[in-house]
Coordinates of C-alpha atoms in Angstrom, one line a residue:
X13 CA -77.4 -97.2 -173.3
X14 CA -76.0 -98.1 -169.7
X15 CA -77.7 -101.0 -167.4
X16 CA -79.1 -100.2 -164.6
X17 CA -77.0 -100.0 -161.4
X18 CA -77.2 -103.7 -159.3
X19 CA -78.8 -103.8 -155.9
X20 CA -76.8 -102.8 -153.3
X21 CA -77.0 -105.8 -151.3
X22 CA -77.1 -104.0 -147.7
X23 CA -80.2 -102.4 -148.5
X24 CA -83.2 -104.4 -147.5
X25 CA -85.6 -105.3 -150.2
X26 CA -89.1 -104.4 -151.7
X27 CA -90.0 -108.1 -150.1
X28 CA -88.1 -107.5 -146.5
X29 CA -89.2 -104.3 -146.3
X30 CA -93.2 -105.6 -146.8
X31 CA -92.1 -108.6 -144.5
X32 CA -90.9 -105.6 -142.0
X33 CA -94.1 -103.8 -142.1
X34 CA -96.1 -106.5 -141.4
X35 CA -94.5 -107.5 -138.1
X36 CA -94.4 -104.3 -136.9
X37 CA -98.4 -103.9 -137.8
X38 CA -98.7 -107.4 -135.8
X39 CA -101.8 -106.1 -132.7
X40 CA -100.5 -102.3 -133.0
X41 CA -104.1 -101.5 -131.3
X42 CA -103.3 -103.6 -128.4
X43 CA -100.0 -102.0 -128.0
X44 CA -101.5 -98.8 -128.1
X45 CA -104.2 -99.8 -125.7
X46 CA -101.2 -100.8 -123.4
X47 CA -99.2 -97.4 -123.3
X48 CA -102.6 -95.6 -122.2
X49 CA -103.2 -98.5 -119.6
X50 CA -100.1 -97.6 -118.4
X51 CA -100.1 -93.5 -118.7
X52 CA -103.6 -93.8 -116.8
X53 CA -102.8 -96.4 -114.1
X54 CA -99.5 -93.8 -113.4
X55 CA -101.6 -91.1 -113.1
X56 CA -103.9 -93.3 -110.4
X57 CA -100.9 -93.7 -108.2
X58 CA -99.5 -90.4 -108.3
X59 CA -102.7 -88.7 -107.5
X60 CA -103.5 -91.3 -105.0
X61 CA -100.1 -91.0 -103.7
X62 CA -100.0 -86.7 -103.7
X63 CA -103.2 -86.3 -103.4
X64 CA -105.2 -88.5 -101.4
X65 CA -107.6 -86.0 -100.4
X66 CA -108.9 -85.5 -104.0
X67 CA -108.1 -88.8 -105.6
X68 CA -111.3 -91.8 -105.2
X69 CA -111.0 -94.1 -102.5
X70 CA -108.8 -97.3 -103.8
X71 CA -106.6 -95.0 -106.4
X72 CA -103.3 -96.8 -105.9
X73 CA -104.2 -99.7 -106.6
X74 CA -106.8 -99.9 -109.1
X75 CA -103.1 -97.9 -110.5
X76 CA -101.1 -100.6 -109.7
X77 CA -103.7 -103.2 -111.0
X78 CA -103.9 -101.3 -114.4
X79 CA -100.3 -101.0 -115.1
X80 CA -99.8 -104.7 -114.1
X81 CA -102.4 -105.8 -116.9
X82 CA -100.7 -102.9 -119.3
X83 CA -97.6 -104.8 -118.9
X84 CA -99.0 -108.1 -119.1
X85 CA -100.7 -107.2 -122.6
X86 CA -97.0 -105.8 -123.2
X87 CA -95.9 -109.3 -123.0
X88 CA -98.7 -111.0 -124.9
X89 CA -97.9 -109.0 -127.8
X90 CA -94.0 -109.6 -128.1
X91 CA -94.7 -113.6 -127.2
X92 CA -97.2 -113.6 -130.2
X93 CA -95.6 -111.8 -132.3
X94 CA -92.2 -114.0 -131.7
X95 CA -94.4 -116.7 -132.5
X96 CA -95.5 -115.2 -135.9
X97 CA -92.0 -114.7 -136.7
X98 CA -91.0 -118.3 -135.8
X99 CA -94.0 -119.2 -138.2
X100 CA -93.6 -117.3 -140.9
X101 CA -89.8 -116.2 -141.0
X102 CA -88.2 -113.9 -144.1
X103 CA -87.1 -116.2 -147.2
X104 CA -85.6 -113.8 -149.5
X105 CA -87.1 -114.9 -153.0
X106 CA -83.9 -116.1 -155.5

């Protein structure tokens, strides 16, 4: 009977791996939210920029305005979850 091989310790653990997950889960809606914000409000400016004829009055910059608060949820969401990571930071288990 031969023992079982020893962790190789570059490989992140079962506990590392859950720690991982969860930060990366940390307001993945609001993320989300924030790429469309951002894929709509670009799609304001261009066709209010190309195509002003077709495009509703004040296009470009309810566009601009949209991407601004895309980005600006963008940067809530990293803050916070730097802030959960400060809190609650890995402690492998001996």
């Amino acid at each position: 009977m031969t023992a079982p091989p020893a962790p190789d310790p570059a490989l992140p653990s079962e506990d590392q791996i859950a720690w991982l997950t969860r930060v990366r889960a940390l307001h993945r809606w609001k993320r989300l939210g924030g790429v469309f914000g951002c894929v709509t409000g670009a799609a304001l400016m261009l066709l209010g920029r190309f195509k002003p004829e077709t495009a509703p009055p004040g296009a470009l910059p309810a566009g601009l305005i949209i991407v601004a608060l895309s980005w600006a949820v963008f940067g809530w969401v990293m803050y916070d979850r730097w802030r959960w990571v400060k809190a609650n930071p890995y402690r492998p288990q001996p």
